[in-house]
Coordinates of C-alpha atoms in Angstrom, one line a residue:
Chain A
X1 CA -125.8 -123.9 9.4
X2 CA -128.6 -123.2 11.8
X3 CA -129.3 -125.9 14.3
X4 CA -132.9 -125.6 14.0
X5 CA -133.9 -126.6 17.6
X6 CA -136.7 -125.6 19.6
X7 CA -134.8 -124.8 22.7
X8 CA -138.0 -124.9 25.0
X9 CA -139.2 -128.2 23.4
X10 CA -135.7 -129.5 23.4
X11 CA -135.8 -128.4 27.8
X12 CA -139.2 -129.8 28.1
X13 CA -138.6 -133.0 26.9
X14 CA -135.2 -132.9 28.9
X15 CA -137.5 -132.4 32.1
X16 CA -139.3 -135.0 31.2
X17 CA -136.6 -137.4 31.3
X18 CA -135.8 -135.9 34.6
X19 CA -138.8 -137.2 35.7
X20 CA -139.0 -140.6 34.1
X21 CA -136.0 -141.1 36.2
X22 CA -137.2 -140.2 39.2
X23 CA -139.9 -143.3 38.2
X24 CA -137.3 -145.4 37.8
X25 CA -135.6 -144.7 41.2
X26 CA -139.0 -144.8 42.6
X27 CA -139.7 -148.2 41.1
X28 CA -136.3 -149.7 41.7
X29 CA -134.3 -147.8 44.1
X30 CA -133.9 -150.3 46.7
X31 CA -132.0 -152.3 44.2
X32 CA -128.4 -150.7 44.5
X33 CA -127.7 -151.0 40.4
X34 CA -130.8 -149.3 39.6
X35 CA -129.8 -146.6 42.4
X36 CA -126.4 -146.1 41.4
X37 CA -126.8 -146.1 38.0
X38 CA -129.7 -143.4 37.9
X39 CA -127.5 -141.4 39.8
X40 CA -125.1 -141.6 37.0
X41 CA -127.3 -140.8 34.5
X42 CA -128.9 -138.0 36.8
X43 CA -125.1 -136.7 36.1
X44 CA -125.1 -136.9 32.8
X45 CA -128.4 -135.5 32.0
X46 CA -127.9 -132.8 34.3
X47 CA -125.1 -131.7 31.4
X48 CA -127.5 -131.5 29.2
X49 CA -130.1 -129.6 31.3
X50 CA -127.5 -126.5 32.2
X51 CA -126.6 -126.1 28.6
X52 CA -130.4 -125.2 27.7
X53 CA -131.9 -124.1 31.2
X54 CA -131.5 -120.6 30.9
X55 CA -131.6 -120.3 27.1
X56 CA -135.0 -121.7 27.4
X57 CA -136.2 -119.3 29.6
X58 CA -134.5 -116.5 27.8
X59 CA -136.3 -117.6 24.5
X60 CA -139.9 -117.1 26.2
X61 CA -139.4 -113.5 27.3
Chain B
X1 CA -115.0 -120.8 6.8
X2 CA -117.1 -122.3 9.1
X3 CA -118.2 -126.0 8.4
X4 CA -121.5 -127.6 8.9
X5 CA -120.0 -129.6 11.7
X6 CA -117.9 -126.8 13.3
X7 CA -119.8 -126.9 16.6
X8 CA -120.4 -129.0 19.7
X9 CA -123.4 -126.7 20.5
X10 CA -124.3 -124.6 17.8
X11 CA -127.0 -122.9 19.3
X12 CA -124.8 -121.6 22.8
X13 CA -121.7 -121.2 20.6
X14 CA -123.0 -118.8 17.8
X15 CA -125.6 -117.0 20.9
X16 CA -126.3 -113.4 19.9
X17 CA -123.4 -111.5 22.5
X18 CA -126.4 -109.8 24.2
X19 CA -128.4 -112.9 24.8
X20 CA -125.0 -114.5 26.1
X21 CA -124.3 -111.8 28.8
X22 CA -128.1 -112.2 30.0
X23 CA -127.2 -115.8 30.2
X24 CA -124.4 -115.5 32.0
X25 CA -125.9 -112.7 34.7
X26 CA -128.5 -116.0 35.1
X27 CA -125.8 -118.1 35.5
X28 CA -123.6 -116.5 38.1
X29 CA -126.9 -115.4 39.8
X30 CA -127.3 -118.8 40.3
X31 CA -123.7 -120.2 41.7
X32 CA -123.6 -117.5 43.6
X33 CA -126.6 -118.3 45.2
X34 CA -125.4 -121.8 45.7
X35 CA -122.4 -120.9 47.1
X36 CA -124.0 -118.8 49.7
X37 CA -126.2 -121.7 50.8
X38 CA -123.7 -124.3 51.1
X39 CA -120.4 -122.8 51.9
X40 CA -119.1 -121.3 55.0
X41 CA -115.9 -120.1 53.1
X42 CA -118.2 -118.2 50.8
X43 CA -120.9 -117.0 52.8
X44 CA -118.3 -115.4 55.4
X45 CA -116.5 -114.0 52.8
X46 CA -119.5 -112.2 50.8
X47 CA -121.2 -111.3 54.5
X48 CA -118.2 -109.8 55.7
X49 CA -118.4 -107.5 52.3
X50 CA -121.9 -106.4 53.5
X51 CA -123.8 -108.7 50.5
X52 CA -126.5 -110.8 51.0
X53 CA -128.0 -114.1 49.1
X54 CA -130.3 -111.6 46.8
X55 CA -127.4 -109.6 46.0
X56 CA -126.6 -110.1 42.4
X57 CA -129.5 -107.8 40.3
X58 CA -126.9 -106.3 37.4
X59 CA -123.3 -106.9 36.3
X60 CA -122.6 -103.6 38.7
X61 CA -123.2 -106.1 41.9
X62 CA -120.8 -108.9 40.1
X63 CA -118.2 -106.7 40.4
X64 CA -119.2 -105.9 44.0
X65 CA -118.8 -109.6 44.8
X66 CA -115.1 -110.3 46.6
X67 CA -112.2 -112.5 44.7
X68 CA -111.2 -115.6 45.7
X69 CA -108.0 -116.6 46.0
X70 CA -106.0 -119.6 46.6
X71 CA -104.9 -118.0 50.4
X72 CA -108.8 -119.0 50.6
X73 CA -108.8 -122.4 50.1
X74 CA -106.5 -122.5 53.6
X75 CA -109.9 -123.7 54.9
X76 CA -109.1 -126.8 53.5
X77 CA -107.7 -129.8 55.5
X78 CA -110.3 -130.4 58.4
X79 CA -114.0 -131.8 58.1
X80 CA -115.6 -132.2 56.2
X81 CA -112.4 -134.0 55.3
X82 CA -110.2 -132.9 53.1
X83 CA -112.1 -129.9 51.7
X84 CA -113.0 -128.1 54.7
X85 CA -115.5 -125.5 54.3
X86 CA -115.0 -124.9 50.5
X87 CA -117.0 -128.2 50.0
X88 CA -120.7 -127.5 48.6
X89 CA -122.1 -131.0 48.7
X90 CA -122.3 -133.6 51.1
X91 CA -118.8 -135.3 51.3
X92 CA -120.9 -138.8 50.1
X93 CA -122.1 -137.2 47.3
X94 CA -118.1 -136.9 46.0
X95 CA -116.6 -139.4 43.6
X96 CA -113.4 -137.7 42.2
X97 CA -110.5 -136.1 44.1
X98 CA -107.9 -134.5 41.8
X99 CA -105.2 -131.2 43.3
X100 CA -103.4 -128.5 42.0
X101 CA -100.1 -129.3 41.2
X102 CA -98.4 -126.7 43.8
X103 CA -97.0 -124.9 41.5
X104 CA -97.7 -121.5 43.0
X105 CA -98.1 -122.8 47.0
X106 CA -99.9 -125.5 48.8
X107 CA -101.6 -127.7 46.5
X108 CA -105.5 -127.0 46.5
X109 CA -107.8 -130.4 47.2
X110 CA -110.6 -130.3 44.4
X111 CA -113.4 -133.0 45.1
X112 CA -115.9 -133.2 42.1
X113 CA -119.3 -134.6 41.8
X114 CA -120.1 -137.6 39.4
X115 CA -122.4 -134.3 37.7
X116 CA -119.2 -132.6 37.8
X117 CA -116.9 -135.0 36.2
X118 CA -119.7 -135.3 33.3
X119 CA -119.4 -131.5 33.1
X120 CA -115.6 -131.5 33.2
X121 CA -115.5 -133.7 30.1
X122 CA -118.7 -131.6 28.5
X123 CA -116.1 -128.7 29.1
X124 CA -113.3 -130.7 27.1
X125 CA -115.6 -131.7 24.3
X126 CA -116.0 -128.6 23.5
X127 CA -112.6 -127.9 23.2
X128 CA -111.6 -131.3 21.5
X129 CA -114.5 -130.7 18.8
X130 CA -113.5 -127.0 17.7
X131 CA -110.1 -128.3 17.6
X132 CA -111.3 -130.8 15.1
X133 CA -111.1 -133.9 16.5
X134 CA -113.5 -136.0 15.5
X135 CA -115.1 -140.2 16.5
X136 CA -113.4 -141.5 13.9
X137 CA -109.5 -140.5 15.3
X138 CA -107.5 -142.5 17.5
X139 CA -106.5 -140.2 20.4
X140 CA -102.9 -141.2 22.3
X141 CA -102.6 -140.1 25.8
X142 CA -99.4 -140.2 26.7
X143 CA -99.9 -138.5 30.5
X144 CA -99.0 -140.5 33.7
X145 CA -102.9 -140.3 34.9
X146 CA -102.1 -139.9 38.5
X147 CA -103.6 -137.1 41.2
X148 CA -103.4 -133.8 38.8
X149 CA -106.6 -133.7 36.6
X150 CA -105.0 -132.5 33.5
X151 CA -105.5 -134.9 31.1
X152 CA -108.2 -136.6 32.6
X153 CA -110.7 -135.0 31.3
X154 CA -109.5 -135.0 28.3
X155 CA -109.7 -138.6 28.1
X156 CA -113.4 -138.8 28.8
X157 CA -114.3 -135.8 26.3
X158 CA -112.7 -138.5 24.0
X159 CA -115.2 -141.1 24.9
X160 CA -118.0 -138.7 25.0
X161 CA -116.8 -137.3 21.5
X162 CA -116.7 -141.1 20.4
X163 CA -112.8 -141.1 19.5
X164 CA -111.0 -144.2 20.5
X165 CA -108.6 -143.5 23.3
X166 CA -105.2 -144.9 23.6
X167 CA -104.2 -144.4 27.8
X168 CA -100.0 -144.0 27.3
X169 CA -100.2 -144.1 31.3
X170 CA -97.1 -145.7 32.8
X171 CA -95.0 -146.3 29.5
X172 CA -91.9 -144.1 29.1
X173 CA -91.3 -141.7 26.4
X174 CA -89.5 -144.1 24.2
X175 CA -92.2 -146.4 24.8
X176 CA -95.3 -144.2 23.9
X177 CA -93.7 -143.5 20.7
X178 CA -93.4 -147.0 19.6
X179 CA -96.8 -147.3 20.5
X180 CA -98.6 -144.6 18.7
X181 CA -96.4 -145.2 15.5
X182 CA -97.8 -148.9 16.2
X183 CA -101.3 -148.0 16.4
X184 CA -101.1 -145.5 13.9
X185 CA -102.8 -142.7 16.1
X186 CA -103.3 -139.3 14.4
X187 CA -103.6 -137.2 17.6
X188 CA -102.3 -136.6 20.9
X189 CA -102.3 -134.4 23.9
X190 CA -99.4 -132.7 26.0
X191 CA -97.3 -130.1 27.2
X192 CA -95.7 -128.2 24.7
X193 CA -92.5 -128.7 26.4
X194 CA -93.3 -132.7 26.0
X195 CA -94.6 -132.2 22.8
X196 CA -91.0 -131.0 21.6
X197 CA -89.2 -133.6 24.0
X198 CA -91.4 -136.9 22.5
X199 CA -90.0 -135.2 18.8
X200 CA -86.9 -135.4 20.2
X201 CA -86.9 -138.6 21.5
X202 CA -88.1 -140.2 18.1
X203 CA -85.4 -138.4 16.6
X204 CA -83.1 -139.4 18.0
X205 CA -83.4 -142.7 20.3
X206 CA -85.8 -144.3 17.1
X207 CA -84.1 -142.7 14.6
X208 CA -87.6 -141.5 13.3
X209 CA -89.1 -138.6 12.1
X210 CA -92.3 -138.3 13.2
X211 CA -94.0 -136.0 10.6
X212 CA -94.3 -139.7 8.8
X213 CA -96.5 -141.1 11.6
X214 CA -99.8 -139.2 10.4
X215 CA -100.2 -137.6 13.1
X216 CA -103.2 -134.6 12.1
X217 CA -103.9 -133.0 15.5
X218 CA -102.2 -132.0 19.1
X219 CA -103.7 -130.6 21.7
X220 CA -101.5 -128.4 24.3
X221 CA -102.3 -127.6 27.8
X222 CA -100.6 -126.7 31.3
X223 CA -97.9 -124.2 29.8
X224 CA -98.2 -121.2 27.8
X225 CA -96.1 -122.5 24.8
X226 CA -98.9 -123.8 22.1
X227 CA -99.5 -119.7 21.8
X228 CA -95.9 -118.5 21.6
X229 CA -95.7 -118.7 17.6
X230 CA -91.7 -120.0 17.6
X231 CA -92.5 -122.8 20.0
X232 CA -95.8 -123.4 18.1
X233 CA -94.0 -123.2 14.9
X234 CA -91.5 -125.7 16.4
X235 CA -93.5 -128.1 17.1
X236 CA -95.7 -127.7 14.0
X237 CA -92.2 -128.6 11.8
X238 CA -91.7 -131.5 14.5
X239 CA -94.5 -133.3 13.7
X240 CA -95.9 -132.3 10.4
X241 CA -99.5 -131.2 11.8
X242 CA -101.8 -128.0 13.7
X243 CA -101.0 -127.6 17.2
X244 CA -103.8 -126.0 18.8
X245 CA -103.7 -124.6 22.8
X246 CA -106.2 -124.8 25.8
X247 CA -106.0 -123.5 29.0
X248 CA -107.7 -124.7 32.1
X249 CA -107.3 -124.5 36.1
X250 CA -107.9 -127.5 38.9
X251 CA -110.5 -125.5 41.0
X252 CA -111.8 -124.0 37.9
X253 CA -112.3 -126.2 34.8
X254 CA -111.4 -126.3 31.5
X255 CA -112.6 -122.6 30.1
X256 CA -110.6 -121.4 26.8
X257 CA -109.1 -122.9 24.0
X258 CA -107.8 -122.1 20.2
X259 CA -110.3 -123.2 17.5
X260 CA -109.0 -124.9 14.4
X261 CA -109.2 -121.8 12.4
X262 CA -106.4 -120.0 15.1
X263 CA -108.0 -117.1 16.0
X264 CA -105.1 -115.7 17.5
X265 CA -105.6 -116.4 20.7
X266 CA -108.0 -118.5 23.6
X267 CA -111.7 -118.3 22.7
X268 CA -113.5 -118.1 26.1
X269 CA -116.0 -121.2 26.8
X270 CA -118.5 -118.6 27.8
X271 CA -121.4 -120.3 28.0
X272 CA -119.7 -122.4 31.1
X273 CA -117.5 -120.0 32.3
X274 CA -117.7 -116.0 33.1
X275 CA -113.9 -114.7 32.4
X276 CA -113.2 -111.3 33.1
X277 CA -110.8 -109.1 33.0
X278 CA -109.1 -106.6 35.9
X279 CA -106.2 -104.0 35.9
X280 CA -103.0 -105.5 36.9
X281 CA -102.9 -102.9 39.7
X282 CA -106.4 -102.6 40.9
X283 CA -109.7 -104.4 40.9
X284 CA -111.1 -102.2 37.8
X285 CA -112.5 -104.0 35.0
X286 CA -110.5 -104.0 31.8
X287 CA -112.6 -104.2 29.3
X288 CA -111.0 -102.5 26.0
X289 CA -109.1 -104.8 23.7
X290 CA -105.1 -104.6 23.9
X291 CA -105.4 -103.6 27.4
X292 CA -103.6 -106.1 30.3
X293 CA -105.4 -107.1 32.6
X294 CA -106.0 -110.4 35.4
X295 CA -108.1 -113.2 34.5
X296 CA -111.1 -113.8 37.2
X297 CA -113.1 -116.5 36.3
X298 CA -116.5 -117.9 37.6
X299 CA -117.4 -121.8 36.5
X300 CA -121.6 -121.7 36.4
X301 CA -122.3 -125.3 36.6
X302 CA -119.8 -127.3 39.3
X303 CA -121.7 -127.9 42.2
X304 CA -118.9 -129.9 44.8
X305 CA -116.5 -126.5 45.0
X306 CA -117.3 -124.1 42.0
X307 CA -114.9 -121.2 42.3
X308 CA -116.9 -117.7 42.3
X309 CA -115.1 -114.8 40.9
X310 CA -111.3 -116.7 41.2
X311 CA -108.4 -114.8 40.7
X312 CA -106.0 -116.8 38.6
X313 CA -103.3 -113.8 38.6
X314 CA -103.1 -114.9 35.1
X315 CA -102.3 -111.9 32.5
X316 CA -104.1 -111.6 29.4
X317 CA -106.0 -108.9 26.8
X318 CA -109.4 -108.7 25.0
X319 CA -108.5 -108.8 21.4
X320 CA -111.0 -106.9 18.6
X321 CA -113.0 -108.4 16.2
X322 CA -114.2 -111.8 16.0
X323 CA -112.8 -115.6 14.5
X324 CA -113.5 -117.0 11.3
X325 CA -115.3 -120.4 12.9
X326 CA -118.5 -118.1 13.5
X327 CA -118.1 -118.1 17.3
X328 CA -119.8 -115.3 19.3
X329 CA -117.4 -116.6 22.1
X330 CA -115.0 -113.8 23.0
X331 CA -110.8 -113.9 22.5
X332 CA -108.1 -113.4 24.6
X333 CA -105.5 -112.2 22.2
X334 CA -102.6 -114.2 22.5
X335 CA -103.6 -116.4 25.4
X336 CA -102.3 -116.4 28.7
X337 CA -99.3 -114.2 28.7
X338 CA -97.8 -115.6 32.0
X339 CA -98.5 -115.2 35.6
X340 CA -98.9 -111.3 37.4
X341 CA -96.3 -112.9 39.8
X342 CA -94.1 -114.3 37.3
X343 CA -94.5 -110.5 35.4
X344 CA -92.0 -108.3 37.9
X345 CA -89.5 -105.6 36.9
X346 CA -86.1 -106.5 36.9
X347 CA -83.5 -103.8 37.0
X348 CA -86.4 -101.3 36.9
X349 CA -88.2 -103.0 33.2
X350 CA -91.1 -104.6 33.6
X351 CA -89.9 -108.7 32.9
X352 CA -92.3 -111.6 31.5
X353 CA -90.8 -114.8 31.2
X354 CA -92.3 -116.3 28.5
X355 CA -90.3 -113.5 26.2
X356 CA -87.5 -115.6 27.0
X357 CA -89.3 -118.6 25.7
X358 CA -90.2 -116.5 22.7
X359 CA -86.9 -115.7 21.9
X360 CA -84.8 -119.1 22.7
X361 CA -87.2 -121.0 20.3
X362 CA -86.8 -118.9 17.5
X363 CA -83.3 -120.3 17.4
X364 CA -83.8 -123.8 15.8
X365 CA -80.4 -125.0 16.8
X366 CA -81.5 -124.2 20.5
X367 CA -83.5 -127.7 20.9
X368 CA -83.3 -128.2 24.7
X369 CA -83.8 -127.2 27.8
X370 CA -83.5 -123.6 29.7
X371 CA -84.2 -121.9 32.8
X372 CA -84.3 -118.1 34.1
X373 CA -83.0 -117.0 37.4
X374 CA -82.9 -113.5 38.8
X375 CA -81.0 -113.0 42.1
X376 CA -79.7 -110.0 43.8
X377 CA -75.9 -109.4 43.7
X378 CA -75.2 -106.3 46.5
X379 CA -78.0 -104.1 45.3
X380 CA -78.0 -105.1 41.6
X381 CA -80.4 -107.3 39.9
X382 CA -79.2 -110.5 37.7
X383 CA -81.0 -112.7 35.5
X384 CA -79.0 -115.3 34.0
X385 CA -80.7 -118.3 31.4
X386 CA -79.2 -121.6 31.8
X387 CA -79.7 -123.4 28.2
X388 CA -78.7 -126.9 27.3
X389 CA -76.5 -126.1 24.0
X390 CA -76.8 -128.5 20.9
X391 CA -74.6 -131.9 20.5
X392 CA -71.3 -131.2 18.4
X393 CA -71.2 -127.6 18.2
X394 CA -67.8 -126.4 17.6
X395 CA -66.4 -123.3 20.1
X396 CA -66.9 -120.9 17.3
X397 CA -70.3 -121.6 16.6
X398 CA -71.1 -121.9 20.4
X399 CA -69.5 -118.3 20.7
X400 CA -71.4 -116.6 17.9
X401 CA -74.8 -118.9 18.7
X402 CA -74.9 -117.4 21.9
X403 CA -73.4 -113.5 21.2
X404 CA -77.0 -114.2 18.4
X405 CA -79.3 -114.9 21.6
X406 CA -78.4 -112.4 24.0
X407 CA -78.5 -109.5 21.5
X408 CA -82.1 -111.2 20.9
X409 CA -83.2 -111.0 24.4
X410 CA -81.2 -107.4 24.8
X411 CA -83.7 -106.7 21.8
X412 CA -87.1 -107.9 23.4
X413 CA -86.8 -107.5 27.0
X414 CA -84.4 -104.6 27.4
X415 CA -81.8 -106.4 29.8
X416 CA -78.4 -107.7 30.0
X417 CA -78.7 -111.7 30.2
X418 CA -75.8 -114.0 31.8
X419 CA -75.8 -116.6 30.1
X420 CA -75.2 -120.3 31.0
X421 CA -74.5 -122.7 28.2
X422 CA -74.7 -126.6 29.9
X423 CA -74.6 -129.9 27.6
X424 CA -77.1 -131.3 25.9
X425 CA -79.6 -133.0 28.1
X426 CA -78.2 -132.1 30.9
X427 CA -81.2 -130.5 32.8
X428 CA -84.3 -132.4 33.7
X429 CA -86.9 -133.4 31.2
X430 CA -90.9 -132.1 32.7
X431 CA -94.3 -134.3 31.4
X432 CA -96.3 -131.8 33.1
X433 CA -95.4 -128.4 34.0
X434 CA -92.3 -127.1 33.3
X435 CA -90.9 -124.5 35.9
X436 CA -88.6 -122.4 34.0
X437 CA -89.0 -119.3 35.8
X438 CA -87.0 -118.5 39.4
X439 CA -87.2 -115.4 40.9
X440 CA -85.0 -115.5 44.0
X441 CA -84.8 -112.0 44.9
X442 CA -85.7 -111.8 48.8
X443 CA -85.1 -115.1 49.4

């Protein structure tokens, strides 16, 4: 039944899509479908991110 | 038992309790924080309580943090147009106004990010998939998607689940049920007050009965009934299938629900919300199970007006033990047991009105509608239910019917009922929220 995650892996790699986003907006911000659409996906990842932000920290005490 | 698919987030749903409540102190740490920096209404309020943005150290200084209240979101209605100074984010930043039905006062203006809309629908998901429902169902909506969030959210927690959604919008009641016995849905989502009325309607305008449809799940939300066990029962027989309840709030998301294995009450989303409980008659906390108390609730994660420590003058109780699905997620026993201002004392007993809902709904005969009103008469207190009587009952049966009921409520609540017996049909029909409670005293 256990999930068998690595939270702080599972958060890292989240960050690191974070990130690759920011590229992307970066790249192709001034085009308004890449803009609006990363900020979309900004949403959605952000989800993700405050499910595993805290827990991830927690598990490195 | 739980299954290896029971949960949407197995590793925040089955959390150790300790590691939970460390979470959550994080958590709140955090929106309160936010709150301070980008609200006027907030900051004022916690400044003018002598707190500061590093305030929140221990679960002692959450308590130490003031209530909000709906009086508070009076701040609404000037610029930052419409959300006044409750509104965290840049107004540009908002893509989804929804408002409180009114219900209880002025309707409250709730703007949410595109982050928060994705977290409103993380919220139902939740729900949806303890409930059981699954990508492979075909989900009927059969809400008139307008300015109230309700099922909104519910709709994209479909998507995000991977169910295929049927929007029952416009269409009337008739016309939903033709189409979800076309489709061949096997869930839906509604009121339990609608939930009995579409029944009804099948019954008896499509000469169907709709426990042949194949219908396997309903969700309830917006009243109370889904946790009474006659109305649950009711509209179990109806339609051949679990009914299973969830509560949520406008400004504060959608934070409890009943998993498929009916704990007996509304496990607490906990991971997204913090819920606690206060006296009825005090700002105490109540935290012994079987004990009353008012619901607060804090949402962690909206960012465009999360609510802080909102008092939802909802009544509930912690109830012992935990649920068979494995969830380290705390119950409220029994749900929401109605509203601290719908909970009054009338000729000197304390009153709730969802007794009376107990009560008429064991009655299967008693199909329609009803309403409670207490008035004064001199210096007497009356409460008199209005009830919509079935089609073709005979004067005798009427007589001893409704001698049955009142010796029922006498029974449960203590008091003397007047009762109103009107035709069949005869009082309005609700989709969303059904008032049913009217207490005019001082009025």
């Amino acid at each position: 039944m256990s999930a068998n995650v690595d939270i702080k892996e599972l958060y890292a790699a989240l960050e690191e899509t974070a990130k690759l986003l920011d590229r992307v907006e970066e790249t192709g911000g001034s085009i308004k479908a890449i803009e609006r659409n990363v900020r979309r996906m900004r949403g959605t990842l952000r989800t993700m991110m405050i499910h595993f932000e805290d827990l991830a920290v927690l598990e490195g005490k | 038992m739980a299954e290896k698919n029971e949960y949407w987030n197995q590793p925040l749903e089955t959390l150790e309790f300790d590691t939970l409540r460390e979470l959550q102190l994080r958590k709140f740490r955090r929106v309160y924080q936010w709150v301070w920096d980008k609200s006027k209404l907030y900051r004022g309020k916690y400044e003018a309580a002598g707190l500061d943005r590093d305030s929140i150290k221990s679960w002692d200084d959450v308590s130490k943090v003031p209530l909000l209240t709906k009086d508070d979101y009076r701040c609404q209605g000037v610029d930052p147009f419409p959300y006044g100074d409750s509104l965290c984010v840049p107004i540009e930043e908002v893509t989804e106004f929804h408002q409180t039905s009114g219900t209880t006062g002025t309707p409250v203006y709730q703007p949410d990010t595109w982050a928060d809309w994705e977290w409103w629908s993380e919220c139902w998901a939740t729900i949806l998939w303890a409930q059981g429902f699954r990508p492979e169902d075909r989900i009927f909506i059969p809400f008139g998607y307008n300015i109230f969030v309700a099922y909104w959210a519910g709709h994209y927690a479909c998507e995000k689940i991977g169910c295929e959604v049927v929007p029952g919008g416009v269409l009337g009641t008739r016309e939903r049920l033709e189409k979800m016995r076309e489709l061949k849905v096997n869930g839906f989502m509604a009121t339990p007050t609608y939930v009995l009325g579409m029944a009804e309607t099948a019954q008896k305008e499509l000469g169907a009965d709709p426990k042949e449809w194949g219908i396997e799940k309903i969700l309830c939300a917006g009243e109370p009934g889904a946790l009474i066990p006659t109305t649950k029962a009711r509209m179990e027989e109806a339609w051949g299938c679990g009914v299973r309840d969830h509560v949520g709030a406008t400004e504060v998301g959608a934070w409890s629900f009943e998993c498929r294995h009916r704990p007996g009450g509304l496990h607490v989303l906990e991971s997204m919300f913090l819920v606690e409980l206060l006296a009825l008659d005090s700002d105490e906390p109540v935290t012994e199970p079987g004990v009353p108390g008012r619901i607060v609730i804090t949402s962690f994660d909206r960012q465009a007006q999360p609510c802080v420590r909102f008092d939802t003058k909802d009544v509930s109780m912690w109830k012992e033990g935990g649920c068979d699905c494995g969830r380290t997620w705390r119950i409220l026993e029994r749900g929401v047991h109605g509203r601290l201002d719908h909970i009054t004392k009338v000729k000197g007993v304390l009153f709730s009105p969802v007794t009376v809902e107990e009560v008429v709904r064991s009655f299967p005969e008693l199909e329609g509608e009803f309403e409670i009103v207490v008035s004064k008469k001199g210096d007497l207190d009356v409460i008199e239910l209005t009830l919509e009587m079935p089609d073709g009952c005979s004067e005798e049966a009427k007589n001893t019917l409704l001698d049955n009921l009142k010796s029922q409520l006498r029974f449960k609540t203590q008091l003397n009922f007047k009762i109103k017996p009107v035709e069949f049909g005869s009082m309005p029909r609700h989709q969303i929220k059904a008032k049913r409670f009217h207490d005019m005293r001082g009025k």
